[in-house]
């Protein structure tokens, strides 16, 4: 009986190991490495895909926004003078929302490049420098506001004594939801009703349940790793950045690592015709990696 139990346990362990192996083999192609698309930038950040699968991203030191055209595999300049845009995300109406931290603002940019400043501060005070943003289906947005004093800021004086997560509703009302050491990357999912926020200086990423419009559960520790940027695939796996791209399953267990030959990997998203191309911003370059999985919508 004991031998049967032992054999059964060994079989279970092997099955679990094989299951884990199959999981990431179903996600990534063997021997396919990230391809550098361009290295013409100073520091790339904030990738987000439009409805056609083209990926927009920022070069903050040069104050520009570019996009990657998946049909031609070319990078094209979209906008100059962006308010030093950092993180970006498309809202449900197709506007590009940017964390334009030069004056502590959030911008809404149309495809024909018309700019509207939709957020300038909180309770009459300048924001530290909005960093990353995620738009929900209600027409609102969650955004992080850490503090990274930029050498191009002129006469900056910190007016808010905290670094926080905020929610701006569809009518423009802003609520402070939580304070962190240094909040950074953020991503959410309507499908899974989750919001993930990285506290990069604390070396942690947290998860919330999304309970309604601007309403979150208490935060829970997701994993002991901070991140500059992040994205989700359709299975709920979370992709974090820093030393390459680290993939975590829904339980917070690390299941895969994608090395990137750059000093720092800042951010990541899915794009392309079928939303299955991982687009990676890393230092002075941008990369693409075909995968077997699609990004979450």
mmCIF file of C-alpha atoms in Angstrom:
data_model
loop_
_atom_site.group_PDB
_atom_site.id
_atom_site.type_symbol
_atom_site.label_atom_id
_atom_site.label_comp_id
_atom_site.label_asym_id
_atom_site.label_seq_id
_atom_site.Cartn_x
_atom_site.Cartn_y
_atom_site.Cartn_z
ATOM 1 C CA UNK A 1 0.000 0.000 0.000
ATOM 2 C CA UNK A 2 2.808 2.386 0.924
ATOM 3 C CA UNK A 3 4.615 1.626 -2.322
ATOM 4 C CA UNK A 4 1.422 2.259 -4.290
ATOM 5 C CA UNK A 5 0.982 5.569 -2.476
ATOM 6 C CA UNK A 6 4.575 6.517 -3.210
ATOM 7 C CA UNK A 7 4.189 5.649 -6.869
ATOM 8 C CA UNK A 8 0.955 7.604 -6.964
ATOM 9 C CA UNK A 9 2.583 10.651 -5.390
ATOM 10 C CA UNK A 10 5.535 10.468 -7.791
ATOM 11 C CA UNK A 11 3.115 10.297 -10.693
ATOM 12 C CA UNK A 12 1.222 13.304 -9.372
ATOM 13 C CA UNK A 13 4.415 15.338 -9.010
ATOM 14 C CA UNK A 14 5.547 14.408 -12.514
ATOM 15 C CA UNK A 15 2.135 15.296 -13.867
ATOM 16 C CA UNK A 16 2.271 18.688 -12.207
ATOM 17 C CA UNK A 17 5.781 19.317 -13.525
ATOM 18 C CA UNK A 18 4.736 18.282 -17.009
ATOM 19 C CA UNK A 19 1.624 20.450 -16.750
ATOM 20 C CA UNK A 20 3.746 23.473 -15.853
ATOM 21 C CA UNK A 21 6.110 22.722 -18.735
ATOM 22 C CA UNK A 22 3.207 22.429 -21.161
ATOM 23 C CA UNK A 23 1.794 25.710 -19.923
ATOM 24 C CA UNK A 24 4.722 27.851 -20.963
ATOM 25 C CA UNK A 25 5.464 25.731 -24.023
ATOM 26 C CA UNK A 26 1.955 26.633 -25.130
ATOM 27 C CA UNK A 27 2.782 30.293 -24.535
ATOM 28 C CA UNK A 28 6.184 30.728 -26.184
ATOM 29 C CA UNK A 29 7.918 29.386 -29.275
ATOM 30 C CA UNK A 30 11.072 27.375 -28.684
ATOM 31 C CA UNK A 31 14.276 29.087 -29.841
ATOM 32 C CA UNK A 32 12.462 32.289 -30.883
ATOM 33 C CA UNK A 33 14.169 35.298 -29.325
ATOM 34 C CA UNK A 34 13.066 38.933 -29.077
ATOM 35 C CA UNK A 35 13.893 40.927 -32.210
ATOM 36 C CA UNK A 36 15.199 44.465 -31.916
ATOM 37 C CA UNK A 37 13.041 46.666 -34.136
ATOM 38 C CA UNK A 38 14.874 49.947 -33.521
ATOM 39 C CA UNK A 39 17.506 51.429 -31.203
ATOM 40 C CA UNK A 40 17.246 55.100 -32.194
ATOM 41 C CA UNK A 41 15.882 56.381 -28.874
ATOM 42 C CA UNK A 42 17.108 57.744 -25.539
ATOM 43 C CA UNK A 43 14.736 55.849 -23.217
ATOM 44 C CA UNK A 44 11.603 54.030 -24.327
ATOM 45 C CA UNK A 45 8.492 53.560 -22.198
ATOM 46 C CA UNK A 46 4.722 53.306 -22.067
ATOM 47 C CA UNK A 47 3.692 50.920 -24.879
ATOM 48 C CA UNK A 48 -0.004 50.440 -25.624
ATOM 49 C CA UNK A 49 -1.793 49.001 -28.646
ATOM 50 C CA UNK A 50 -4.585 50.664 -30.583
ATOM 51 C CA UNK A 51 -7.585 48.753 -31.945
ATOM 52 C CA UNK A 52 -5.668 47.854 -35.110
ATOM 53 C CA UNK A 53 -2.755 46.355 -33.175
ATOM 54 C CA UNK A 54 -0.237 49.144 -33.760
ATOM 55 C CA UNK A 55 1.754 49.881 -30.613
ATOM 56 C CA UNK A 56 2.336 53.454 -29.426
ATOM 57 C CA UNK A 57 5.231 54.177 -27.071
ATOM 58 C CA UNK A 58 7.150 57.114 -25.655
ATOM 59 C CA UNK A 59 10.716 58.382 -25.739
ATOM 60 C CA UNK A 60 10.467 60.603 -22.692
ATOM 61 C CA UNK A 61 13.889 62.314 -22.734
ATOM 62 C CA UNK A 62 13.285 63.378 -26.353
ATOM 63 C CA UNK A 63 9.643 64.332 -25.660
ATOM 64 C CA UNK A 64 8.208 62.199 -28.467
ATOM 65 C CA UNK A 65 5.603 59.505 -29.062
ATOM 66 C CA UNK A 66 6.142 56.886 -31.763
ATOM 67 C CA UNK A 67 4.175 53.930 -32.992
ATOM 68 C CA UNK A 68 5.150 50.539 -34.347
ATOM 69 C CA UNK A 69 3.255 49.598 -37.505
ATOM 70 C CA UNK A 70 2.869 45.822 -37.367
ATOM 71 C CA UNK A 71 2.169 45.583 -41.111
ATOM 72 C CA UNK A 72 5.528 47.078 -42.109
ATOM 73 C CA UNK A 73 7.497 46.408 -38.900
ATOM 74 C CA UNK A 74 8.506 50.076 -38.999
ATOM 75 C CA UNK A 75 8.598 52.684 -36.232
ATOM 76 C CA UNK A 76 6.954 56.000 -37.136
ATOM 77 C CA UNK A 77 6.943 59.283 -35.205
ATOM 78 C CA UNK A 78 3.436 60.195 -34.042
ATOM 79 C CA UNK A 79 3.832 63.332 -31.916
ATOM 80 C CA UNK A 80 6.508 65.808 -30.889
ATOM 81 C CA UNK A 81 6.141 67.867 -27.681
ATOM 82 C CA UNK A 82 4.196 65.401 -25.555
ATOM 83 C CA UNK A 83 4.523 66.960 -22.114
ATOM 84 C CA UNK A 84 7.305 64.399 -21.526
ATOM 85 C CA UNK A 85 4.863 61.510 -21.815
ATOM 86 C CA UNK A 86 5.721 58.347 -19.904
ATOM 87 C CA UNK A 87 3.039 55.671 -19.487
ATOM 88 C CA UNK A 88 0.156 55.470 -21.960
ATOM 89 C CA UNK A 89 -3.080 53.543 -22.481
ATOM 90 C CA UNK A 90 -5.904 53.744 -25.000
ATOM 91 C CA UNK A 91 -9.357 54.411 -23.579
ATOM 92 C CA UNK A 92 -12.557 52.754 -24.791
ATOM 93 C CA UNK A 93 -13.147 55.561 -27.315
ATOM 94 C CA UNK A 94 -9.741 55.199 -28.952
ATOM 95 C CA UNK A 95 -8.039 58.221 -27.392
ATOM 96 C CA UNK A 96 -4.439 57.827 -26.272
ATOM 97 C CA UNK A 97 -4.177 58.732 -22.581
ATOM 98 C CA UNK A 98 -0.677 59.809 -21.562
ATOM 99 C CA UNK A 99 1.040 60.443 -18.252
ATOM 100 C CA UNK A 100 2.695 63.718 -19.239
ATOM 101 C CA UNK A 101 4.778 64.437 -16.175
ATOM 102 C CA UNK A 102 6.534 67.650 -17.251
ATOM 103 C CA UNK A 103 3.806 69.670 -15.519
ATOM 104 C CA UNK A 104 2.245 66.787 -13.587
ATOM 105 C CA UNK A 105 -0.567 66.310 -16.101
ATOM 106 C CA UNK A 106 -2.564 63.633 -17.907
ATOM 107 C CA UNK A 107 -3.366 64.224 -21.569
ATOM 108 C CA UNK A 108 -5.958 62.832 -23.977
ATOM 109 C CA UNK A 109 -4.705 62.672 -27.569
ATOM 110 C CA UNK A 110 -6.828 61.920 -30.629
ATOM 111 C CA UNK A 111 -5.596 60.032 -33.690
ATOM 112 C CA UNK A 112 -5.419 63.374 -35.531
ATOM 113 C CA UNK A 113 -3.084 64.622 -32.762
ATOM 114 C CA UNK A 114 -5.442 67.000 -30.993
ATOM 115 C CA UNK A 115 -4.429 67.329 -27.346
ATOM 116 C CA UNK A 116 -6.642 67.916 -24.328
ATOM 117 C CA UNK A 117 -5.210 68.225 -20.818
ATOM 118 C CA UNK A 118 -7.723 66.312 -18.693
ATOM 119 C CA UNK A 119 -5.941 66.364 -15.348
ATOM 120 C CA UNK A 120 -3.663 68.995 -13.841
ATOM 121 C CA UNK A 121 -3.516 68.235 -10.135
ATOM 122 C CA UNK A 122 -5.205 66.945 -7.007
ATOM 123 C CA UNK A 123 -7.000 69.165 -4.485
ATOM 124 C CA UNK A 124 -5.405 72.241 -6.018
ATOM 125 C CA UNK A 125 -1.872 70.868 -5.815
ATOM 126 C CA UNK A 126 0.497 69.723 -8.540
ATOM 127 C CA UNK A 127 0.847 65.986 -8.927
ATOM 128 C CA UNK A 128 4.354 64.618 -8.444
ATOM 129 C CA UNK A 129 4.525 63.167 -11.948
ATOM 130 C CA UNK A 130 1.922 60.704 -13.247
ATOM 131 C CA UNK A 131 3.719 57.553 -14.320
ATOM 132 C CA UNK A 132 1.357 54.869 -15.602
ATOM 133 C CA UNK A 133 -2.359 54.595 -16.350
ATOM 134 C CA UNK A 134 -5.095 52.034 -17.016
ATOM 135 C CA UNK A 135 -8.533 52.955 -18.380
ATOM 136 C CA UNK A 136 -11.630 51.003 -17.354
ATOM 137 C CA UNK A 137 -14.910 50.347 -19.177
ATOM 138 C CA UNK A 138 -16.746 52.931 -17.047
ATOM 139 C CA UNK A 139 -14.813 55.730 -18.729
ATOM 140 C CA UNK A 140 -12.550 56.291 -15.733
ATOM 141 C CA UNK A 141 -8.856 55.695 -15.194
ATOM 142 C CA UNK A 142 -6.520 54.471 -12.489
ATOM 143 C CA UNK A 143 -3.067 56.039 -12.434
ATOM 144 C CA UNK A 144 0.086 56.005 -10.336
ATOM 145 C CA UNK A 145 1.836 59.161 -9.147
ATOM 146 C CA UNK A 146 5.330 58.428 -7.798
ATOM 147 C CA UNK A 147 8.126 60.993 -7.679
ATOM 148 C CA UNK A 148 11.095 60.866 -10.035
ATOM 149 C CA UNK A 149 12.545 64.360 -10.218
ATOM 150 C CA UNK A 150 13.546 64.916 -13.850
ATOM 151 C CA UNK A 151 16.473 67.064 -14.885
ATOM 152 C CA UNK A 152 14.210 68.846 -17.397
ATOM 153 C CA UNK A 153 11.699 69.984 -14.749
ATOM 154 C CA UNK A 154 11.951 73.729 -14.147
ATOM 155 C CA UNK A 155 11.526 75.126 -10.612
ATOM 156 C CA UNK A 156 9.819 71.960 -9.392
ATOM 157 C CA UNK A 157 8.546 71.963 -5.826
ATOM 158 C CA UNK A 158 6.817 68.926 -4.392
ATOM 159 C CA UNK A 159 3.313 69.902 -3.301
ATOM 160 C CA UNK A 160 1.868 66.503 -2.377
ATOM 161 C CA UNK A 161 3.633 64.762 0.535
ATOM 162 C CA UNK A 162 2.715 61.269 -0.665
ATOM 163 C CA UNK A 163 3.108 58.941 -3.651
ATOM 164 C CA UNK A 164 -0.210 57.389 -4.456
ATOM 165 C CA UNK A 165 -2.678 55.499 -6.601
ATOM 166 C CA UNK A 166 -5.611 57.580 -7.885
ATOM 167 C CA UNK A 167 -8.865 57.128 -9.748
ATOM 168 C CA UNK A 168 -10.326 59.729 -12.101
ATOM 169 C CA UNK A 169 -13.951 59.021 -12.988
ATOM 170 C CA UNK A 170 -15.650 59.808 -16.304
ATOM 171 C CA UNK A 171 -16.826 63.172 -14.957
ATOM 172 C CA UNK A 172 -13.335 64.243 -13.906
ATOM 173 C CA UNK A 173 -13.623 63.635 -10.155
ATOM 174 C CA UNK A 174 -10.320 62.439 -8.688
ATOM 175 C CA UNK A 175 -9.982 60.187 -5.639
ATOM 176 C CA UNK A 176 -6.816 59.099 -3.844
ATOM 177 C CA UNK A 177 -7.090 55.359 -3.250
ATOM 178 C CA UNK A 178 -3.828 54.249 -1.637
ATOM 179 C CA UNK A 179 -0.335 55.467 -0.767
ATOM 180 C CA UNK A 180 2.820 53.501 -1.583
ATOM 181 C CA UNK A 181 6.578 53.847 -1.249
ATOM 182 C CA UNK A 182 6.952 54.429 -5.011
ATOM 183 C CA UNK A 183 3.985 53.264 -7.124
ATOM 184 C CA UNK A 184 4.861 52.612 -10.736
ATOM 185 C CA UNK A 185 3.483 50.055 -13.202
ATOM 186 C CA UNK A 186 -0.258 49.434 -13.349
ATOM 187 C CA UNK A 187 -2.563 47.216 -15.397
ATOM 188 C CA UNK A 188 -6.088 45.925 -15.037
ATOM 189 C CA UNK A 189 -8.494 43.457 -16.571
ATOM 190 C CA UNK A 190 -12.234 43.731 -17.042
ATOM 191 C CA UNK A 191 -12.322 39.993 -17.766
ATOM 192 C CA UNK A 192 -10.687 38.990 -14.485
ATOM 193 C CA UNK A 193 -11.907 42.041 -12.512
ATOM 194 C CA UNK A 194 -8.391 42.653 -11.206
ATOM 195 C CA UNK A 195 -6.082 45.644 -10.877
ATOM 196 C CA UNK A 196 -2.332 45.182 -10.403
ATOM 197 C CA UNK A 197 -0.057 47.900 -9.019
ATOM 198 C CA UNK A 198 3.701 47.742 -8.576
ATOM 199 C CA UNK A 199 5.433 49.386 -5.622
ATOM 200 C CA UNK A 200 8.814 49.310 -7.282
ATOM 201 C CA UNK A 201 10.998 50.653 -4.452
ATOM 202 C CA UNK A 202 9.377 48.243 -2.001
ATOM 203 C CA UNK A 203 10.042 45.359 -4.392
ATOM 204 C CA UNK A 204 6.410 44.245 -4.408
ATOM 205 C CA UNK A 205 3.439 43.970 -6.741
ATOM 206 C CA UNK A 206 -0.097 44.038 -5.340
ATOM 207 C CA UNK A 207 -3.453 42.941 -6.696
ATOM 208 C CA UNK A 208 -6.932 44.327 -6.036
ATOM 209 C CA UNK A 209 -10.355 43.006 -6.907
ATOM 210 C CA UNK A 210 -12.253 45.595 -8.949
ATOM 211 C CA UNK A 211 -15.643 45.888 -7.230
ATOM 212 C CA UNK A 212 -17.174 48.661 -9.312
ATOM 213 C CA UNK A 213 -16.509 52.094 -10.737
ATOM 214 C CA UNK A 214 -13.420 53.296 -8.882
ATOM 215 C CA UNK A 215 -14.046 50.767 -6.114
ATOM 216 C CA UNK A 216 -11.352 48.311 -5.073
ATOM 217 C CA UNK A 217 -10.962 45.600 -2.465
ATOM 218 C CA UNK A 218 -8.156 45.710 0.061
ATOM 219 C CA UNK A 219 -4.843 45.151 -1.700
ATOM 220 C CA UNK A 220 -3.166 41.745 -1.477
ATOM 221 C CA UNK A 221 0.474 40.907 -2.084
ATOM 222 C CA UNK A 222 0.761 39.270 -5.496
ATOM 223 C CA UNK A 223 4.529 38.711 -5.670
ATOM 224 C CA UNK A 224 7.796 39.857 -4.142
ATOM 225 C CA UNK A 225 8.912 41.821 -7.181
ATOM 226 C CA UNK A 226 8.426 45.414 -8.193
ATOM 227 C CA UNK A 227 8.098 46.450 -11.820
ATOM 228 C CA UNK A 228 8.448 49.474 -14.055
ATOM 229 C CA UNK A 229 5.651 48.377 -16.381
ATOM 230 C CA UNK A 230 3.374 45.378 -16.834
ATOM 231 C CA UNK A 231 0.800 43.638 -18.967
ATOM 232 C CA UNK A 232 -1.582 40.665 -18.849
ATOM 233 C CA UNK A 233 -2.339 37.853 -21.257
ATOM 234 C CA UNK A 234 -5.776 36.330 -21.833
ATOM 235 C CA UNK A 235 -5.094 33.579 -19.283
ATOM 236 C CA UNK A 236 -4.411 36.093 -16.524
ATOM 237 C CA UNK A 237 -0.634 35.664 -16.483
ATOM 238 C CA UNK A 238 1.128 38.869 -15.414
ATOM 239 C CA UNK A 239 4.261 40.122 -17.201
ATOM 240 C CA UNK A 240 6.631 42.278 -15.120
ATOM 241 C CA UNK A 241 9.742 44.132 -16.238
ATOM 242 C CA UNK A 242 13.181 45.163 -15.032
ATOM 243 C CA UNK A 243 15.814 42.532 -15.787
ATOM 244 C CA UNK A 244 14.051 41.380 -18.932
ATOM 245 C CA UNK A 245 10.430 40.241 -18.733
ATOM 246 C CA UNK A 246 9.239 37.987 -15.894
ATOM 247 C CA UNK A 247 6.005 36.034 -16.301
ATOM 248 C CA UNK A 248 3.860 35.096 -13.291
ATOM 249 C CA UNK A 249 0.787 32.901 -13.260
ATOM 250 C CA UNK A 250 -2.460 33.991 -11.619
ATOM 251 C CA UNK A 251 -1.357 32.629 -8.239
ATOM 252 C CA UNK A 252 1.770 34.818 -8.221
ATOM 253 C CA UNK A 253 4.205 32.034 -9.106
ATOM 254 C CA UNK A 254 6.970 32.884 -11.554
ATOM 255 C CA UNK A 255 6.744 30.581 -14.571
ATOM 256 C CA UNK A 256 8.991 32.115 -17.225
ATOM 257 C CA UNK A 257 11.711 34.682 -17.927
ATOM 258 C CA UNK A 258 12.438 36.445 -21.210
ATOM 259 C CA UNK A 259 15.986 37.874 -21.319
ATOM 260 C CA UNK A 260 16.411 41.217 -23.079
ATOM 261 C CA UNK A 261 19.962 42.350 -23.999
ATOM 262 C CA UNK A 262 19.596 45.830 -22.490
ATOM 263 C CA UNK A 263 20.469 47.426 -19.156
ATOM 264 C CA UNK A 264 16.819 47.943 -18.251
ATOM 265 C CA UNK A 265 13.509 46.674 -19.558
ATOM 266 C CA UNK A 266 10.929 49.337 -18.794
ATOM 267 C CA UNK A 267 7.597 48.092 -20.099
ATOM 268 C CA UNK A 268 5.696 45.558 -22.163
ATOM 269 C CA UNK A 269 2.366 45.052 -23.931
ATOM 270 C CA UNK A 270 0.691 42.870 -26.542
ATOM 271 C CA UNK A 271 -0.008 44.072 -30.075
ATOM 272 C CA UNK A 272 0.040 43.037 -33.700
ATOM 273 C CA UNK A 273 -2.726 41.833 -36.009
ATOM 274 C CA UNK A 274 -3.825 39.051 -33.650
ATOM 275 C CA UNK A 275 -2.726 40.672 -30.365
ATOM 276 C CA UNK A 276 -0.113 37.947 -29.892
ATOM 277 C CA UNK A 277 3.110 39.919 -30.404
ATOM 278 C CA UNK A 278 4.855 40.920 -27.200
ATOM 279 C CA UNK A 279 6.154 44.476 -27.658
ATOM 280 C CA UNK A 280 8.932 45.396 -25.248
ATOM 281 C CA UNK A 281 10.451 48.799 -24.447
ATOM 282 C CA UNK A 282 13.992 48.528 -23.114
ATOM 283 C CA UNK A 283 16.465 51.372 -22.619
ATOM 284 C CA UNK A 284 17.255 52.844 -26.058
ATOM 285 C CA UNK A 285 15.462 50.113 -27.990
ATOM 286 C CA UNK A 286 12.159 48.410 -28.713
ATOM 287 C CA UNK A 287 11.706 44.680 -29.322
ATOM 288 C CA UNK A 288 9.024 42.310 -30.576
ATOM 289 C CA UNK A 289 8.494 38.666 -29.677
ATOM 290 C CA UNK A 290 5.891 36.456 -31.390
ATOM 291 C CA UNK A 291 4.022 34.287 -28.876
ATOM 292 C CA UNK A 292 1.325 31.610 -28.828
ATOM 293 C CA UNK A 293 -0.856 33.575 -26.423
ATOM 294 C CA UNK A 294 -2.908 36.742 -26.825
ATOM 295 C CA UNK A 295 -2.972 39.785 -24.614
ATOM 296 C CA UNK A 296 -5.994 40.420 -22.448
ATOM 297 C CA UNK A 297 -8.599 42.802 -23.801
#
